[in-house]
């Protein structure tokens, strides 16, 4: 060996740290070069000629212990270096395995180090280093996700687009997952493939699709829609991943197998919901519109309002300018707790209104039918009460007309007594009369005396001198009187305020006829009793209520009279009636029955002077009526009804009798009375609802005028015609027309 020869033990090693590389995946080699001496190797050469399956190579080099090298390069390594004794060089070689690298052979990469000229390497066996790897089949699955915004609003919605693709080189079966954050609710998704890819078409909730097939170069696209919880805050972070399901297939790049979208959550604003009704209370079958108004301090809410009846949903409506309306006519009769529930919207929280108590009553036509019953039935009862009370007064007048007075008046007119006489203690016909029950004659010459005295004939009693003295008459007790009376009444058009009716519409008008007949028995000169029966028919209408109440009925009763003095008597009566009503208003109609009890009584005086007859009186009658419950044609159940009504009267009438032919006398009469009508009704709650007038047709104070004429014939029979006008000074006019006939019998 020459005295100048140098020796350097150079060494090199190559490793990538594993034994398997994957097509298309990046791979990094570490190449380490050293000099164990004993001499420096200045100008040594490091070479790494890369195999064809290693592509995109770049490298760097770092020296240590005085070793120097090129700092970096690309492609193959062919570097001249300096290696002092103990110095080292480290190359980091970054490459990518070719997607087409053969999977049937090892991938081998060899690097060498050579000593410079003049330097001998005593051990050339370590001047070369090789790394051998198996090549695995590779695939590059990539996933991306975005909702195209950087912020979302609590209570709003968001839509994600997720694209999973395969960059190759091989096709793969894959799984796509997206476990949604808790702030997302109600999620649904769809998927479509492109380039031959396949996936599950749709689903809801989280994505966990293990049916994805991705040929190289294909992709699948998921569209996910979800609602953001109104309570959400902070950041909304959603991550999707793609992974290989195919055996022996390796991911060449795992860094792109996951994608995350982050959004800032904008807090939600509070809302308040108010609810009102277009008509409360409403009627069964009547449309009612519920209007919900949703307000917020942060703008105008949008979304949907749900209307509920208790827990039952009855309708929904979308907000427009913060207002939603819903109309229904399906509410049943009764009380309903209606609420409006706003489900929240973009930037706005949900809210629920306070419960609105919607009251649904009877159909309007049913209410009008009931109102027609309420206002018309008392008029029917009042008119019948007047007819019965007047007929009883006239019947008792008939019975006592023969107690010495040649001419007496009654409720139907004037009665002439052809058997008039002046009773005394010796006259059996006067037995039982009070001491002052003396004959009152129109003839001033007729005077009571201590001895029996008889007015020779009725004409004498009327100050009419007949050419022939009448045959003396003797009255046989008891006497009987049969009578019949017809009374027709017409109620003028009466108006009173009615809900929903024009002010000019008539509230009530109509007519009624009462037929009465009876038999009176004069039991003693001062006591008479009798019985009566009758029939009534009526027909009343209302333009305001568009209604009608008609019907008929029967009456039975009894009465008595007591002659307290020659010029004063007390009478009383009671009657019971059964009534059948037929009512209608609009589409509502019904038939129902009623039962009526009447009690009447009064004091009547009789005075005669200068041929005039004066009859002051004080009378009162009261009626109680019960009307049965019924169901009308609209299905509305109407409860039973009770009411009472009556009249108290005070006044007088005057008559002047005269003869028009032998055996026939007439007496015109006229009178005036002050009347007070009183009413009480358990259906008065209808008045509060404004469905019927707040007053009765016949109510309170008014005046009444009467007039007519009576004719009496020689046989004692009477015929009376009269009329009266009630309601003078009041708010209603009632015209009455009367005709009465009576016949005495049992007298001689």
XYZ file of C-alpha atoms in Angstrom:
748
model
C 0.000 0.000 0.000
C 1.348 3.476 -0.907
C 2.248 5.782 1.875
C -0.428 8.266 0.442
C -3.328 5.829 0.032
C -6.575 6.716 1.946
C -9.205 4.426 3.249
C -12.863 5.275 4.048
C -15.540 2.799 5.073
C -18.676 4.267 3.501
C -22.136 2.852 4.159
C -25.721 3.560 2.988
C -29.170 2.330 4.030
C -32.688 2.808 2.498
C -36.031 2.324 4.293
C -39.627 3.519 4.109
C -40.579 1.980 7.453
C -43.115 -0.549 6.139
C -43.395 -3.477 3.848
C -46.579 -2.544 1.939
C -47.112 0.354 -0.358
C -50.361 1.198 -2.085
C -51.047 2.257 -5.604
C -51.448 5.993 -5.792
C -50.375 6.599 -2.199
C -47.467 8.829 -1.224
C -44.415 7.035 0.155
C -41.369 8.452 1.934
C -37.942 6.881 1.999
C -35.149 7.700 4.436
C -31.633 7.263 2.997
C -28.767 7.426 5.502
C -25.117 7.709 4.394
C -22.101 7.441 6.791
C -18.247 7.234 6.884
C -16.614 4.999 9.455
C -13.091 6.220 8.352
C -10.324 6.080 8.994
C -10.062 8.804 6.316
C -12.407 11.427 5.037
C -14.263 10.872 1.797
C -14.296 14.224 0.091
C -16.262 14.143 -3.175
C -18.077 10.856 -2.614
C -21.155 10.167 -4.754
C -24.666 9.234 -3.566
C -26.979 7.833 -6.243
C -30.659 6.680 -6.118
C -32.064 5.896 -9.527
C -35.762 5.544 -8.788
C -37.842 2.743 -10.270
C -40.549 3.723 -12.730
C -43.366 3.076 -10.206
C -42.068 5.870 -7.974
C -43.263 9.185 -9.304
C -43.350 12.801 -8.281
C -40.145 12.398 -6.287
C -38.662 15.245 -4.302
C -35.918 15.070 -1.757
C -33.989 16.975 0.836
C -30.666 16.304 2.489
C -29.296 17.225 5.887
C -25.649 16.660 6.944
C -24.294 15.955 10.396
C -20.718 15.584 11.837
C -19.335 17.797 9.100
C -21.047 15.944 6.264
C -22.276 18.150 3.421
C -24.680 17.528 0.533
C -27.092 19.228 -1.791
C -29.930 20.643 0.247
C -32.760 19.392 -2.009
C -33.698 18.115 -5.378
C -36.309 16.285 -7.356
C -36.405 13.073 -9.278
C -33.454 10.714 -9.004
C -30.666 11.427 -6.507
C -27.158 11.883 -7.940
C -25.324 13.961 -5.345
C -21.588 14.601 -4.746
C -20.996 14.854 -1.031
C -18.260 15.306 1.562
C -18.126 12.857 4.432
C -15.543 13.456 7.127
C -14.804 10.544 9.410
C -17.915 10.093 11.538
C -19.969 12.411 9.365
C -23.494 11.436 8.133
C -25.981 12.496 5.529
C -29.757 11.955 5.697
C -31.922 12.133 2.578
C -35.684 12.321 2.836
C -37.194 11.112 -0.420
C -40.911 11.813 -0.973
C -42.519 9.872 -3.766
C -45.931 8.713 -4.944
C -46.591 5.149 -5.857
C -47.793 5.024 -9.413
C -51.510 4.134 -9.612
C -50.483 1.605 -12.220
C -47.736 0.063 -10.126
C -47.807 -3.689 -10.522
C -49.299 -5.536 -7.610
C -47.676 -8.786 -8.777
C -44.061 -7.812 -7.952
C -42.174 -6.083 -5.184
C -41.371 -2.416 -5.467
C -37.586 -2.210 -4.967
C -35.635 1.042 -4.451
C -31.820 0.903 -4.248
C -29.418 3.719 -3.322
C -25.558 3.550 -3.493
C -22.604 5.526 -2.175
C -19.188 5.547 -3.966
C -15.811 6.673 -2.588
C -14.056 9.465 -4.440
C -10.909 8.859 -6.500
C -7.898 8.067 -4.370
C -9.981 6.669 -1.539
C -10.426 2.971 -1.029
C -13.544 1.533 0.621
C -12.368 -1.549 2.512
C -15.958 -2.948 2.736
C -17.974 -2.381 -0.447
C -20.785 -4.640 0.808
C -22.442 -1.803 2.657
C -22.100 0.692 -0.151
C -25.587 -0.206 -1.392
C -28.969 -0.149 0.392
C -32.302 -1.483 -0.902
C -35.910 -1.203 0.334
C -38.349 -3.811 -0.916
C -42.166 -3.385 -0.505
C -45.183 -5.267 -1.547
C -47.508 -3.210 -3.755
C -51.171 -3.210 -2.715
C -54.133 -2.268 -4.884
C -55.074 1.366 -4.157
C -58.075 3.692 -4.255
C -58.461 7.354 -3.379
C -61.887 8.066 -1.901
C -62.664 11.721 -1.373
C -65.608 13.418 0.468
C -66.681 17.052 0.544
C -69.554 18.744 2.394
C -71.012 22.259 2.507
C -74.310 24.090 3.278
C -73.091 27.141 1.333
C -73.444 29.484 4.330
C -71.278 30.477 7.251
C -74.123 31.143 9.726
C -77.517 29.649 10.451
C -80.473 30.791 12.571
C -81.852 28.857 15.498
C -85.289 27.554 14.641
C -84.526 27.756 10.927
C -83.489 25.095 8.422
C -80.289 24.196 6.610
C -79.409 21.998 3.635
C -76.096 20.173 3.229
C -74.623 18.872 -0.026
C -72.283 15.892 0.526
C -70.257 14.520 -2.406
C -68.294 11.275 -2.096
C -66.052 10.428 -5.081
C -63.381 7.915 -6.093
C -60.184 9.246 -7.681
C -59.109 5.690 -8.486
C -57.209 3.923 -9.674
C -59.543 1.136 -8.639
C -63.263 0.952 -8.083
C -64.463 0.410 -4.558
C -67.465 -0.405 -2.395
C -67.706 2.254 0.292
C -69.685 3.453 3.299
C -70.777 7.064 3.687
C -71.733 8.258 7.162
C -73.004 11.527 8.596
C -73.928 11.450 12.264
C -75.870 14.677 12.584
C -75.325 16.988 15.565
C -78.048 17.058 18.234
C -79.058 20.579 17.196
C -80.397 19.222 13.880
C -83.857 17.660 13.982
C -86.287 16.231 11.488
C -83.557 15.451 8.961
C -84.356 13.837 5.609
C -81.964 13.067 2.760
C -81.776 11.891 -0.812
C -78.872 10.518 -2.892
C -78.127 10.264 -6.586
C -75.094 8.671 -8.309
C -73.027 9.795 -11.279
C -70.442 7.974 -13.443
C -71.916 4.573 -12.645
C -71.983 5.106 -8.887
C -74.895 3.812 -6.780
C -76.281 4.641 -3.319
C -79.473 4.450 -1.212
C -82.028 6.766 -2.801
C -83.423 8.406 0.371
C -83.709 8.218 4.110
C -84.242 10.192 7.288
C -82.122 11.020 10.281
C -78.416 10.177 10.226
C -76.723 8.895 7.055
C -75.145 5.454 7.392
C -75.188 4.230 3.818
C -73.289 0.946 3.391
C -74.561 0.346 -0.121
C -72.328 2.818 -1.939
C -70.542 1.602 -5.076
C -67.887 3.936 -6.515
C -66.199 2.987 -9.745
C -62.993 4.944 -10.404
C -63.928 8.487 -11.431
C -67.563 8.273 -10.141
C -69.352 10.088 -7.336
C -72.520 10.101 -5.213
C -74.276 13.268 -4.006
C -76.344 13.443 -0.820
C -78.763 16.315 -0.104
C -79.592 16.583 3.606
C -82.330 18.910 4.912
C -82.853 19.492 8.632
C -84.341 21.924 11.139
C -82.139 23.708 13.603
C -83.383 23.522 17.162
C -84.748 26.840 18.441
C -82.603 26.321 21.554
C -79.369 25.813 19.580
C -76.464 28.171 20.147
C -72.745 28.442 19.465
C -71.364 26.604 16.426
C -73.150 24.042 14.310
C -70.532 21.478 13.267
C -71.367 18.564 10.972
C -68.848 15.921 9.766
C -69.273 13.332 7.005
C -66.871 10.451 6.177
C -66.288 7.907 3.438
C -64.523 4.572 3.958
C -63.608 1.462 1.907
C -65.590 -1.725 2.292
C -63.750 -3.730 -0.427
C -61.239 -6.318 0.914
C -57.540 -5.979 -0.017
C -58.134 -2.485 -1.259
C -56.109 0.259 0.339
C -56.770 3.957 0.680
C -54.018 5.846 -1.014
C -54.944 9.092 0.793
C -56.885 9.000 4.041
C -56.644 12.732 4.660
C -59.555 13.447 2.342
C -61.872 10.772 3.724
C -63.551 13.213 6.118
C -65.167 16.630 5.648
C -66.594 19.067 8.194
C -68.860 22.099 7.804
C -68.922 24.678 10.592
C -71.573 27.426 10.915
C -72.184 30.081 13.531
C -75.668 29.798 15.088
C -77.622 33.059 15.263
C -79.807 33.034 18.437
C -83.629 32.888 18.104
C -85.975 35.761 19.036
C -88.973 35.328 21.330
C -92.562 35.677 20.095
C -96.041 36.214 21.548
C -99.281 34.893 20.017
C -102.677 36.531 20.528
C -106.018 35.060 19.415
C -109.431 36.586 18.810
C -112.804 35.478 17.406
C -115.023 37.172 14.844
C -118.154 36.275 16.829
C -118.324 35.212 20.456
C -120.778 33.903 21.393
C -121.655 32.375 18.063
C -124.539 30.220 16.895
C -124.491 26.571 15.930
C -123.624 26.278 12.228
C -122.547 29.933 12.023
C -119.060 30.493 10.513
C -116.534 31.793 13.038
C -113.121 33.182 12.029
C -110.251 32.849 14.486
C -107.361 35.269 13.914
C -103.912 34.727 15.417
C -101.394 37.566 15.565
C -97.742 36.636 16.221
C -95.393 39.441 17.256
C -91.690 39.727 18.102
C -89.312 42.490 19.056
C -86.874 41.360 16.352
C -89.036 41.605 13.247
C -92.075 39.947 11.708
C -92.319 36.193 12.300
C -93.149 33.804 9.482
C -94.310 30.219 9.626
C -97.455 28.260 10.441
C -100.081 28.596 13.164
C -102.030 25.562 14.378
C -105.522 26.135 15.793
C -106.745 23.699 18.433
C -110.011 23.030 20.233
C -108.634 21.708 23.488
C -106.175 19.023 22.357
C -107.814 18.531 18.948
C -106.341 20.243 15.893
C -109.117 21.985 13.947
C -107.000 23.773 11.333
C -103.725 25.387 10.283
C -102.855 28.590 8.483
C -99.684 30.309 7.281
C -98.655 33.659 8.715
C -98.862 36.650 6.420
C -97.380 39.845 7.864
C -97.589 38.162 11.256
C -101.294 37.285 10.983
C -102.974 33.915 10.354
C -106.735 33.272 10.115
C -108.855 30.125 10.171
C -112.633 29.917 9.641
C -114.909 27.061 10.711
C -118.621 26.390 11.085
C -118.156 22.915 12.595
C -118.011 23.837 16.288
C -120.588 22.004 18.363
C -122.935 23.619 20.843
C -121.253 24.533 24.146
C -117.984 26.085 25.323
C -114.718 25.515 23.452
C -111.167 26.337 24.646
C -109.545 27.532 21.408
C -105.768 28.099 21.232
C -103.393 29.214 18.476
C -99.952 27.590 18.474
C -97.121 29.181 16.496
C -94.522 26.527 15.680
C -91.609 28.954 15.370
C -89.730 30.054 12.283
C -86.391 31.261 11.078
C -85.053 33.332 13.946
C -88.259 33.141 15.978
C -89.271 30.932 18.871
C -92.554 29.040 19.166
C -95.401 30.462 21.256
C -98.974 29.549 22.215
C -101.860 31.924 22.809
C -103.979 31.997 25.921
C -107.121 29.870 25.599
C -110.092 31.708 24.116
C -113.398 30.438 25.495
C -115.623 30.296 22.431
C -119.282 29.894 23.328
C -121.482 28.258 20.690
C -125.201 28.621 21.251
C -128.311 27.574 19.469
C -128.705 28.349 15.771
C -129.878 31.894 15.132
C -133.208 30.675 13.742
C -133.718 28.541 16.847
C -133.010 31.544 19.026
C -135.456 33.618 17.010
C -138.078 30.880 17.377
C -137.574 30.952 21.142
C -137.782 34.743 21.098
C -141.041 34.549 19.147
C -142.383 32.252 21.854
C -141.199 34.592 24.609
C -142.802 37.758 23.250
C -145.997 36.358 21.705
C -147.250 33.854 24.314
C -147.836 36.523 27.020
C -149.948 38.513 24.546
C -152.011 35.384 23.860
C -152.447 34.872 27.601
C -153.284 38.547 28.283
C -155.892 38.650 25.547
C -157.499 35.440 26.821
C -157.383 36.772 30.375
C -159.226 39.920 29.339
C -161.837 37.889 27.481
C -162.472 35.439 30.348
C -162.453 38.089 33.079
C -164.860 40.274 31.109
C -167.181 37.376 30.348
C -167.342 36.393 34.040
C -168.117 39.997 34.990
C -170.966 40.088 32.451
C -172.367 36.720 33.546
C -172.564 37.776 37.206
C -174.134 41.079 36.183
C -176.841 39.084 34.411
C -177.573 37.098 37.554
C -178.087 40.132 39.796
C -179.814 42.378 37.258
C -183.255 41.245 38.482
C -182.835 42.280 42.079
C -185.095 45.257 41.739
C -183.133 47.411 39.360
C -185.018 47.778 36.106
C -181.865 48.607 34.212
C -178.340 47.425 35.121
C -175.087 47.354 33.204
C -172.682 44.497 32.781
C -169.355 43.903 31.156
C -171.044 43.409 27.800
C -173.429 46.307 28.075
C -176.743 46.943 29.889
C -179.426 44.544 31.153
C -183.126 45.430 31.392
C -185.123 43.776 34.175
C -188.719 43.131 33.216
C -189.400 41.508 36.586
C -188.104 44.419 38.628
C -189.736 44.911 41.994
C -188.973 46.397 45.314
C -188.570 43.646 47.879
C -189.421 44.008 51.499
C -189.794 41.752 54.469
C -193.117 40.529 53.245
C -192.026 39.758 49.734
C -190.571 36.256 49.314
C -188.783 37.378 46.193
C -186.705 39.662 48.299
C -185.776 37.119 50.882
C -182.182 37.231 51.748
C -181.474 40.672 50.256
C -179.629 43.126 52.432
C -181.867 45.838 53.895
C -180.522 48.420 51.442
C -180.861 46.207 48.385
C -183.836 48.191 47.174
C -184.972 48.720 43.622
C -183.330 51.573 41.783
C -185.764 52.850 39.186
C -185.161 55.191 36.345
C -188.593 56.626 37.177
C -188.291 59.244 39.927
C -191.832 58.265 41.074
C -190.707 54.777 41.895
C -190.007 54.753 45.621
C -189.408 51.936 48.091
C -192.164 51.531 50.741
C -192.971 49.377 53.752
C -195.662 47.519 51.865
C -195.099 45.271 48.853
C -194.612 47.299 45.726
C -193.983 46.092 42.230
C -193.135 48.049 39.138
C -196.082 47.146 37.016
C -194.073 46.732 33.904
C -190.620 47.373 32.621
C -191.693 50.360 30.654
C -192.954 52.011 33.822
C -189.580 51.261 35.354
C -188.002 53.068 32.388
C -190.374 56.016 32.795
C -192.281 54.846 29.733
C -196.068 54.806 30.127
C -197.668 51.947 28.308
C -201.390 52.204 27.444
C -202.091 48.869 29.106
C -200.805 47.830 32.485
C -198.500 44.835 32.241
C -199.437 41.593 33.879
C -197.695 41.379 37.217
C -194.560 39.261 37.076
C -193.308 37.125 39.885
C -189.708 35.947 39.868
C -189.039 32.315 40.689
C -185.787 31.565 42.461
C -183.348 30.178 41.565
C -182.876 31.753 38.115
C -180.718 30.386 35.277
C -178.916 32.336 32.596
C -177.268 31.002 29.489
C -174.812 33.193 27.648
C -172.264 33.180 24.841
C -169.649 35.717 23.875
C -167.170 36.101 21.017
C -164.217 38.430 21.322
C -161.840 39.340 18.501
C -158.557 41.137 19.229
C -156.115 42.815 16.860
C -152.617 43.819 18.024
C -151.190 46.769 16.109
C -147.699 46.600 14.675
C -145.455 46.936 17.720
C -141.737 47.642 17.466
C -138.997 47.206 20.048
C -135.212 46.750 19.676
C -134.234 43.272 18.498
C -130.652 42.147 17.903
C -129.787 42.143 14.213
C -133.170 43.458 13.063
C -133.829 46.760 11.255
C -135.180 49.437 13.558
C -138.252 49.756 11.343
C -139.193 46.070 11.403
C -142.327 45.198 13.381
C -141.581 43.138 16.442
C -145.089 41.747 16.904
C -148.563 42.038 15.396
C -151.489 39.688 14.850
C -154.994 38.727 15.857
C -156.858 36.437 18.212
C -160.436 35.195 18.666
C -161.899 33.910 21.973
C -165.253 32.097 22.020
C -166.816 31.662 25.475
C -170.140 30.270 26.706
C -171.516 29.561 30.137
C -174.402 28.867 32.477
C -175.146 30.893 35.609
C -177.301 29.782 38.526
C -178.588 32.343 40.946
C -178.571 30.190 44.078
C -179.912 32.943 46.379
C -180.804 36.576 45.830
C -177.254 37.480 46.879
C -175.239 34.523 45.573
C -174.708 33.333 42.010
C -172.437 30.604 40.683
C -171.636 29.476 37.180
C -169.456 27.470 34.831
C -167.937 28.361 31.497
C -166.095 26.799 28.597
C -164.351 28.272 25.625
C -162.148 28.034 22.598
C -159.444 30.386 21.356
C -157.413 30.694 18.168
C -154.568 33.094 17.479
C -152.003 34.065 14.859
C -149.129 36.459 15.654
C -146.206 37.438 13.452
C -142.869 39.245 13.758
C -141.009 40.865 10.879
C -137.985 41.511 13.086
C -137.717 37.826 14.007
C -139.078 36.548 10.703
C -141.308 34.418 12.886
C -144.868 33.317 13.455
C -146.704 31.852 16.449
C -150.160 30.454 15.918
C -152.350 27.878 17.572
C -155.543 27.280 19.500
C -156.760 26.108 22.874
C -159.661 25.256 25.140
C -160.806 26.654 28.478
C -163.000 25.450 31.351
C -163.760 27.376 34.516
C -166.187 28.443 37.191
C -167.160 31.660 38.922
C -169.287 33.108 41.717
C -170.779 36.474 42.662
C -171.857 37.883 46.016
C -174.165 40.853 46.227
C -172.719 42.637 49.247
C -175.217 45.500 48.945
C -177.824 46.687 46.473
C -175.181 48.696 44.663
C -172.001 46.686 45.354
C -170.959 43.193 44.568
C -167.859 40.985 44.718
C -167.125 38.404 42.049
C -164.346 35.854 41.523
C -163.476 33.197 38.971
C -160.938 30.573 38.043
C -160.233 28.981 34.655
C -157.875 26.386 33.267
C -156.737 26.291 29.635
C -154.814 23.920 27.418
C -152.963 25.540 24.515
C -151.356 24.096 21.392
C -148.647 26.273 19.818
C -147.207 26.094 16.303
C -144.123 28.315 15.982
C -141.647 29.029 13.212
C -138.751 31.365 12.473
C -136.582 30.981 9.394
C -135.600 27.309 9.168
C -136.612 26.532 12.753
C -140.109 25.287 13.542
C -141.735 23.405 16.393
C -145.024 22.388 17.954
C -145.372 22.525 21.729
C -148.126 22.647 24.327
C -148.961 24.975 27.189
C -151.171 24.888 30.263
C -152.627 28.046 31.777
C -154.336 28.865 35.064
C -156.318 32.093 35.478
C -157.631 33.674 38.668
C -159.814 36.799 38.492
C -161.810 38.919 40.910
C -163.051 42.407 41.602
C -165.577 44.830 43.070
C -168.319 46.420 40.963
C -170.706 49.176 41.942
C -174.008 50.137 40.280
C -175.620 53.547 40.630
C -178.589 55.139 38.855
C -179.577 58.759 38.747
C -181.747 60.793 36.413
C -181.979 57.873 33.991
C -178.197 57.394 33.799
C -176.451 54.235 34.945
C -172.935 54.465 36.399
C -170.718 51.432 37.043
C -167.371 51.999 38.772
C -165.172 48.900 39.155
C -161.872 47.655 40.479
C -160.738 44.358 38.955
C -157.634 42.220 38.684
C -156.753 38.980 36.987
C -153.529 36.928 36.945
C -152.414 34.032 34.774
C -149.703 31.422 35.227
C -148.622 29.495 32.150
C -146.290 26.513 31.743
C -144.994 25.645 28.263
C -143.480 22.223 27.700
C -139.929 21.613 26.460
C -139.483 20.756 22.799
C -136.909 20.124 20.076
C -137.176 22.234 16.955
C -136.553 21.172 13.368
C -132.887 22.270 13.609
C -132.322 19.838 16.456
C -132.158 22.525 19.145
C -133.572 21.469 22.486
C -135.616 24.228 24.114
C -136.272 23.920 27.832
C -139.656 24.240 29.458
C -140.808 27.766 30.213
C -142.947 29.327 32.921
C -144.293 32.841 32.985
C -146.970 34.850 34.751
C -148.867 37.909 33.603
C -151.940 39.860 34.541
C -153.727 43.186 34.748
C -155.166 45.398 37.444
C -157.849 47.895 36.319
C -159.777 50.724 37.869
C -162.353 52.927 36.137
C -165.987 53.406 35.324
C -168.484 53.368 32.481
C -171.825 55.058 32.002
C -174.965 54.121 30.020
C -178.245 55.792 29.134
C -181.023 53.305 28.274
C -184.073 54.194 26.232
C -186.932 52.444 24.405
C -187.071 52.286 20.667
C -190.190 50.127 20.300
C -192.589 48.221 22.519
C -190.581 45.352 24.012
C -187.214 46.549 22.721
C -184.824 48.831 24.545
C -181.277 49.861 23.777
C -178.605 51.412 25.914
C -175.419 52.910 24.491
C -172.493 52.951 26.921
C -168.924 54.233 27.176
C -166.159 53.961 29.741
C -162.521 54.556 30.523
C -160.106 52.593 32.707
C -156.581 52.815 33.986
C -154.693 49.528 33.490
C -151.496 48.185 34.957
C -150.014 45.107 33.229
C -147.474 42.997 35.121
C -145.196 40.239 33.812
C -142.644 37.756 35.052
C -140.819 35.196 32.909
C -138.128 32.580 33.615
C -136.973 32.924 29.973
C -135.704 36.424 30.748
C -132.083 35.358 30.165
C -132.824 35.678 26.461
C -133.308 39.372 27.039
C -129.702 39.678 28.213
C -128.469 38.174 24.954
C -130.320 40.876 23.034
C -132.332 38.286 21.140
C -135.716 39.636 22.181
C -136.994 43.058 23.179
C -136.232 44.309 26.649
C -139.934 45.131 27.188
C -143.183 43.196 26.861
C -145.896 44.217 24.429
C -148.400 44.714 27.253
C -146.496 45.978 30.260
C -146.787 48.760 32.824
C -149.321 51.580 32.888
C -151.723 52.463 30.096
C -155.346 53.478 29.620
C -158.296 51.721 27.987
C -161.457 53.144 26.420
C -164.632 51.090 25.863
C -167.890 51.713 24.068
C -170.871 49.931 22.583
C -174.583 49.331 22.668
C -176.879 46.762 24.250
C -180.322 45.720 23.073
C -182.841 43.875 25.251
C -186.004 42.226 24.114
C -189.329 41.475 25.794
C -188.377 37.852 26.464
C -185.410 38.989 28.547
C -182.814 38.107 25.955
C -179.921 40.452 25.357
C -177.597 41.212 22.474
C -174.570 43.413 23.082
C -171.976 44.788 20.686
C -168.890 46.656 21.851
C -165.312 47.611 21.192
C -162.351 48.785 23.226
C -158.935 50.247 22.629
C -156.274 49.201 25.134
C -152.734 50.470 25.470
C -153.545 54.188 25.346
C -150.474 56.076 26.463
C -148.402 52.893 26.271
C -146.171 51.431 23.569
C -148.720 49.172 21.883
C -152.274 49.303 20.634
C -154.746 46.452 21.189
C -158.170 46.677 19.529
C -160.932 44.381 20.782
C -164.359 43.717 19.256
C -167.030 41.935 21.297
C -170.434 40.435 20.683
C -172.486 38.851 23.458
C -175.868 37.171 23.735
C -177.611 35.983 26.891
C -180.972 34.359 27.634
C -182.590 33.987 31.069
C -184.792 31.014 31.801
C -186.532 29.518 34.796
C -188.306 32.839 35.462
C -192.080 33.543 35.249
